[in-house]
C-alpha atoms as an extended CHARMM CRD file, in Angstrom:
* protein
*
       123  EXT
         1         1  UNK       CA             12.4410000000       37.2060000000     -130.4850000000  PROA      1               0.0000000000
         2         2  UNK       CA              9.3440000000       38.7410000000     -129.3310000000  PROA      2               0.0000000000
         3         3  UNK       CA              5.9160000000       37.2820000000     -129.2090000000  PROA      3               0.0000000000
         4         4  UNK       CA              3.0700000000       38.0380000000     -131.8270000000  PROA      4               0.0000000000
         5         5  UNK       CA              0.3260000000       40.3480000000     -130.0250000000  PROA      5               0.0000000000
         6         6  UNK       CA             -3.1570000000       39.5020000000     -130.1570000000  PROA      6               0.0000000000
         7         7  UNK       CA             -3.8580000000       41.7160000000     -133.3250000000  PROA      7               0.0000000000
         8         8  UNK       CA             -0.7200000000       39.6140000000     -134.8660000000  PROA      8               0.0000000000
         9         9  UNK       CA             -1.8000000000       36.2270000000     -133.8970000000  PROA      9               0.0000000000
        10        10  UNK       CA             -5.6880000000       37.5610000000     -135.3220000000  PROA      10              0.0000000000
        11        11  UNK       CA             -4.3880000000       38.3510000000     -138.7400000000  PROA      11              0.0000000000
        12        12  UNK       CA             -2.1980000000       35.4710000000     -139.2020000000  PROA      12              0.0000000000
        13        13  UNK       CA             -5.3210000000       33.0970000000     -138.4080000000  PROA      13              0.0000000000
        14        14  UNK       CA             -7.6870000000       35.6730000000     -140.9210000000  PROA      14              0.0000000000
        15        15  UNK       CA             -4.3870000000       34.9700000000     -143.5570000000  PROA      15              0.0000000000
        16        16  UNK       CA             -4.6490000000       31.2100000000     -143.0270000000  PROA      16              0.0000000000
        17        17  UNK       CA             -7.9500000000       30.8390000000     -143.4680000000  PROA      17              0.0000000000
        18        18  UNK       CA             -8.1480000000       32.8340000000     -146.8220000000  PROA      18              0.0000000000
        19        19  UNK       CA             -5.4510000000       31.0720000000     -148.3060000000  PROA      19              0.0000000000
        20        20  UNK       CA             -7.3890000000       28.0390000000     -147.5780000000  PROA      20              0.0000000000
        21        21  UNK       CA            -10.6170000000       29.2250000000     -149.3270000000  PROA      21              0.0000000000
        22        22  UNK       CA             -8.1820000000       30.2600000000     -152.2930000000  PROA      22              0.0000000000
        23        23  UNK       CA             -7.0800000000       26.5210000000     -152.5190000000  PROA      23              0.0000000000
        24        24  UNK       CA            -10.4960000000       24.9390000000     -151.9690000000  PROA      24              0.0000000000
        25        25  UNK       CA            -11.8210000000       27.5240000000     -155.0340000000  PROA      25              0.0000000000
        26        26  UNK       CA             -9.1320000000       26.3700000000     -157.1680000000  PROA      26              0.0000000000
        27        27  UNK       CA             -9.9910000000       22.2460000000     -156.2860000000  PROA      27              0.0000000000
        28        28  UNK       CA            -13.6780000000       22.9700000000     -156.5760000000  PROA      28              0.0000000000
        29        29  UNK       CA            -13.0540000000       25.2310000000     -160.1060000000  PROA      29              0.0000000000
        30        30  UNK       CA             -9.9610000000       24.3520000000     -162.0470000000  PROA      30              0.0000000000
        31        31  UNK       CA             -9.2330000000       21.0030000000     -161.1620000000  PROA      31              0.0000000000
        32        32  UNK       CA            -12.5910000000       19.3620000000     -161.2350000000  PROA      32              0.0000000000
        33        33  UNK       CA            -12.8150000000       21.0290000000     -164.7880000000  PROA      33              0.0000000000
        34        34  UNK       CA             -9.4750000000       19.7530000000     -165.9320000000  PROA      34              0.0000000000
        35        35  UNK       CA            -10.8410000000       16.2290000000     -164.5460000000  PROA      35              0.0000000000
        36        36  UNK       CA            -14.0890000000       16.7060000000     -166.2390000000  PROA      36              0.0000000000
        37        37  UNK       CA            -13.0720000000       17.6340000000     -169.2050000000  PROA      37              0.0000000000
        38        38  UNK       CA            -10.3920000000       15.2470000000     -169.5260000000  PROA      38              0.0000000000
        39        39  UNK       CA            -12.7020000000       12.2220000000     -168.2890000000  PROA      39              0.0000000000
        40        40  UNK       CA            -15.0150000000       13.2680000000     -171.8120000000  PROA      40              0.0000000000
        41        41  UNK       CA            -12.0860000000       13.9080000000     -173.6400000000  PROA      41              0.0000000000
        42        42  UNK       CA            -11.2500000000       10.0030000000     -173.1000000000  PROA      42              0.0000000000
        43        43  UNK       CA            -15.0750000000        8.8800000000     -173.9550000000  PROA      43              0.0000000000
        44        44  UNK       CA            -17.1670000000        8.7260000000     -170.8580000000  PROA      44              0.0000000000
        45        45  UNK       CA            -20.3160000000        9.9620000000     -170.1330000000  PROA      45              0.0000000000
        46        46  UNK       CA            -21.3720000000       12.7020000000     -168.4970000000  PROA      46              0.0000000000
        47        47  UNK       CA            -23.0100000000       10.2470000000     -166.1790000000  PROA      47              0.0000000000
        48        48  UNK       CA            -19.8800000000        7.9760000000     -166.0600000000  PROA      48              0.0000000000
        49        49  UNK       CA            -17.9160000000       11.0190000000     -165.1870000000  PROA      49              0.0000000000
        50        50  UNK       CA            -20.3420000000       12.1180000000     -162.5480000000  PROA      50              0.0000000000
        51        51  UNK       CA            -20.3560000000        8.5030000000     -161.0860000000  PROA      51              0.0000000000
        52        52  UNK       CA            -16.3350000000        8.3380000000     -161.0530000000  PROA      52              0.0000000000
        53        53  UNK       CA            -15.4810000000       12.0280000000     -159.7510000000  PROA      53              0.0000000000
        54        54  UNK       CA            -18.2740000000       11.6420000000     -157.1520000000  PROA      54              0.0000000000
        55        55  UNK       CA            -20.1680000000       15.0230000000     -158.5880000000  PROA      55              0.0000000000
        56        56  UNK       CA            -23.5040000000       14.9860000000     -159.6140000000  PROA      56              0.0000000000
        57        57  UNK       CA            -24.7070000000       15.2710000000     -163.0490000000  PROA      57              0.0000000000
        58        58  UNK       CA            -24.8730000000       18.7350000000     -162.9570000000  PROA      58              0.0000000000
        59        59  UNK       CA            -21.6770000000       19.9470000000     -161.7480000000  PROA      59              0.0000000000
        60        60  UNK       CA            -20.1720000000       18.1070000000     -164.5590000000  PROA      60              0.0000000000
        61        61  UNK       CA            -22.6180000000       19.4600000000     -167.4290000000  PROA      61              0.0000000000
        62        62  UNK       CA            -21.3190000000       22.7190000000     -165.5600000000  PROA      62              0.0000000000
        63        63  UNK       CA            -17.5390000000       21.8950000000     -166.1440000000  PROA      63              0.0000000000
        64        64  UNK       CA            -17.9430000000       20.2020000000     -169.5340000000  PROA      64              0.0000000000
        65        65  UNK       CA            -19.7910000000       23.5130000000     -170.5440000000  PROA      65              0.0000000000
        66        66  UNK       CA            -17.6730000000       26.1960000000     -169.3330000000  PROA      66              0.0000000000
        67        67  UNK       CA            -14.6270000000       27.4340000000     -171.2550000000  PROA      67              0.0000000000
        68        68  UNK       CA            -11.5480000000       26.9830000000     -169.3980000000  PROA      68              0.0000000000
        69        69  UNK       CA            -10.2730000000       29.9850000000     -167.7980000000  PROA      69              0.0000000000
        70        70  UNK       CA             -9.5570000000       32.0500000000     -164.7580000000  PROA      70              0.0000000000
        71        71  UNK       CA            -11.9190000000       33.9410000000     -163.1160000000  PROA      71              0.0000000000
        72        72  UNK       CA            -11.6370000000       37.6450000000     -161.9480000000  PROA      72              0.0000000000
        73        73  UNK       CA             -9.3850000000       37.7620000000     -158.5150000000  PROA      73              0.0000000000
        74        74  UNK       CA            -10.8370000000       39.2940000000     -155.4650000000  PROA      74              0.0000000000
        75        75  UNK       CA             -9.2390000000       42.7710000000     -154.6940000000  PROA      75              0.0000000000
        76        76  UNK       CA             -6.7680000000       42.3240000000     -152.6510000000  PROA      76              0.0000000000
        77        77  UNK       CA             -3.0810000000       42.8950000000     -152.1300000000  PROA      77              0.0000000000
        78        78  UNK       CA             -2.3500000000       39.5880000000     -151.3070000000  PROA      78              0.0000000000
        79        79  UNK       CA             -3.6290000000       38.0200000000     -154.6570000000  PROA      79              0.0000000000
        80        80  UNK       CA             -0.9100000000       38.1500000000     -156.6260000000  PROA      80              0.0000000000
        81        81  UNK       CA              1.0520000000       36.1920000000     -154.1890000000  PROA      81              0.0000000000
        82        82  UNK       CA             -1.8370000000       33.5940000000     -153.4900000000  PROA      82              0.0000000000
        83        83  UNK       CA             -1.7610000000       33.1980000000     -157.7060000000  PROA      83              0.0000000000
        84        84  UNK       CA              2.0320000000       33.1770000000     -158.0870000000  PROA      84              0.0000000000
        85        85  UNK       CA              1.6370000000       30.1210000000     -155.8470000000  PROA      85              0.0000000000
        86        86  UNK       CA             -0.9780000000       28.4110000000     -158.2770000000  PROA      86              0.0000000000
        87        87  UNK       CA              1.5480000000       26.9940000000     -160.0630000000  PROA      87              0.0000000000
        88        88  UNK       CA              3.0050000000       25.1700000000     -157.3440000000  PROA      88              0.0000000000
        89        89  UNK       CA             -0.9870000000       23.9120000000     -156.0400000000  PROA      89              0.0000000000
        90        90  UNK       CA             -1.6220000000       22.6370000000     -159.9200000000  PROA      90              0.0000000000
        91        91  UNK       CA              2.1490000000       20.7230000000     -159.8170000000  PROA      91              0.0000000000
        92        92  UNK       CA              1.5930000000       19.2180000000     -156.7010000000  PROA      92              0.0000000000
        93        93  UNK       CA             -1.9760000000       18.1620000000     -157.4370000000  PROA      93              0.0000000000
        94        94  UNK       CA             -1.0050000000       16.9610000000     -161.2950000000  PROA      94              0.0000000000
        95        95  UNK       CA              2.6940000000       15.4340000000     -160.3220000000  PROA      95              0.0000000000
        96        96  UNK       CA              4.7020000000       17.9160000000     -161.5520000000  PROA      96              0.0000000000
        97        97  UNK       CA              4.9470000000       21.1620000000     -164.0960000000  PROA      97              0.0000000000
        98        98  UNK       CA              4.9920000000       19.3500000000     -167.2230000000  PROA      98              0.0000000000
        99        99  UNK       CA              1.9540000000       17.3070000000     -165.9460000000  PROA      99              0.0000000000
       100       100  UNK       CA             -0.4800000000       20.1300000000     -164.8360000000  PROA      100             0.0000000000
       101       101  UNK       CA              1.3030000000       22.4280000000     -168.2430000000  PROA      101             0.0000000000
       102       102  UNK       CA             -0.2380000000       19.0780000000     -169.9540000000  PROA      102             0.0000000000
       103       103  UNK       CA             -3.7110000000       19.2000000000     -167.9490000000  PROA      103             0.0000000000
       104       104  UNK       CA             -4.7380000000       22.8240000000     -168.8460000000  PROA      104             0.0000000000
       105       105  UNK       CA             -3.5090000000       22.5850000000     -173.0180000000  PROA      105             0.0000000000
       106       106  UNK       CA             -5.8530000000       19.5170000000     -172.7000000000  PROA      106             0.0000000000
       107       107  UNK       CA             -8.3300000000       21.8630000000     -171.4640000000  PROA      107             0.0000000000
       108       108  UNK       CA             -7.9010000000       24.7480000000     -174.1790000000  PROA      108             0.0000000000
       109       109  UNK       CA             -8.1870000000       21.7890000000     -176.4360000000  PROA      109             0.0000000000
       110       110  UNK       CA            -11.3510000000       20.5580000000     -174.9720000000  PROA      110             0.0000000000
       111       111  UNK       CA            -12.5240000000       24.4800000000     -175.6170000000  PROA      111             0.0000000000
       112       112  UNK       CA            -11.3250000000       24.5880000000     -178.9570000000  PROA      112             0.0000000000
       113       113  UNK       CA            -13.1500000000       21.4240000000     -180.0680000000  PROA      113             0.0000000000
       114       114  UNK       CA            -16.0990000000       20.5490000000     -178.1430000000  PROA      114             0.0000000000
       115       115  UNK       CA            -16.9460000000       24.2460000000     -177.1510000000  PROA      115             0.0000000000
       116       116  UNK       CA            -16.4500000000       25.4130000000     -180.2160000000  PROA      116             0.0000000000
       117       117  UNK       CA            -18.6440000000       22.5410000000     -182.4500000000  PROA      117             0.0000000000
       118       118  UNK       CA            -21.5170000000       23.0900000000     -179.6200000000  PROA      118             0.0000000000
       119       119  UNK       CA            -21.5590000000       26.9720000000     -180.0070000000  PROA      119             0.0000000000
       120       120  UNK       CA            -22.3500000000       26.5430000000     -183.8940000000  PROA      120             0.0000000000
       121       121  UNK       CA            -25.1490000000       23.9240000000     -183.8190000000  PROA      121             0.0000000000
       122       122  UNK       CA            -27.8900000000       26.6410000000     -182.9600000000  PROA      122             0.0000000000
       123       123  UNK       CA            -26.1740000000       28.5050000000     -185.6330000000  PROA      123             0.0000000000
């Protein structure tokens, strides 16, 4: 087996670290809104939730606010690897499949009732 070169070793460290970002985005988006929303969904606050998640009051009126979805992917040939892997990040964060499957239909429920009720009161 030969050794990586330097342009090798580069790109595997450049891979690595996007990856990373890919996993922090998904923590800092879709799992902090799952939380969020769930959190509401079983009566607390917005405060309470902000005091228990460690976010401020913001970030959650940000979460509890936003319709659950994915955003855009960055162009890139890699990305459909880095999302086919998603599943496996929301499993192992949730438990397992049926756990995290569980944790986003909560979500789309969270849209279709809350969302949903708030979007007609200026109506």
């Amino acid at each position: 087996m030969t050794s990586p070169d330097g342009h090798d070793l580069a790109t595997r460290r450049r891979d690595a670290r996007w990856v990373v970002r890919h996993l922090k985005f998904l923590a800092d988006n879709y799992v902090d809104q799952a939380l969020v929303m769930e959190a509401l969904f079983r009566g607390l606050s917005q405060s309470e939730v902000a005091k228990l998640l460690g976010m401020s009051k913001k970030t959650v009126n940000t979460h509890a606010r936003m319709p659950f979805m994915r955003n855009a992917a960055l162009k890139d040939s890699r990305v459909d690897d880095l999302m086919r892997n998603d599943r496996e990040f929301f499993a192992y964060v949730w438990g397992s499949d049926k756990a995290a499957n569980s944790a986003v239909a909560r979500c789309k429920q969270y849209d279709r009732e809350r969302l949903l009720v708030e979007s007609n009161r200026g109506v």
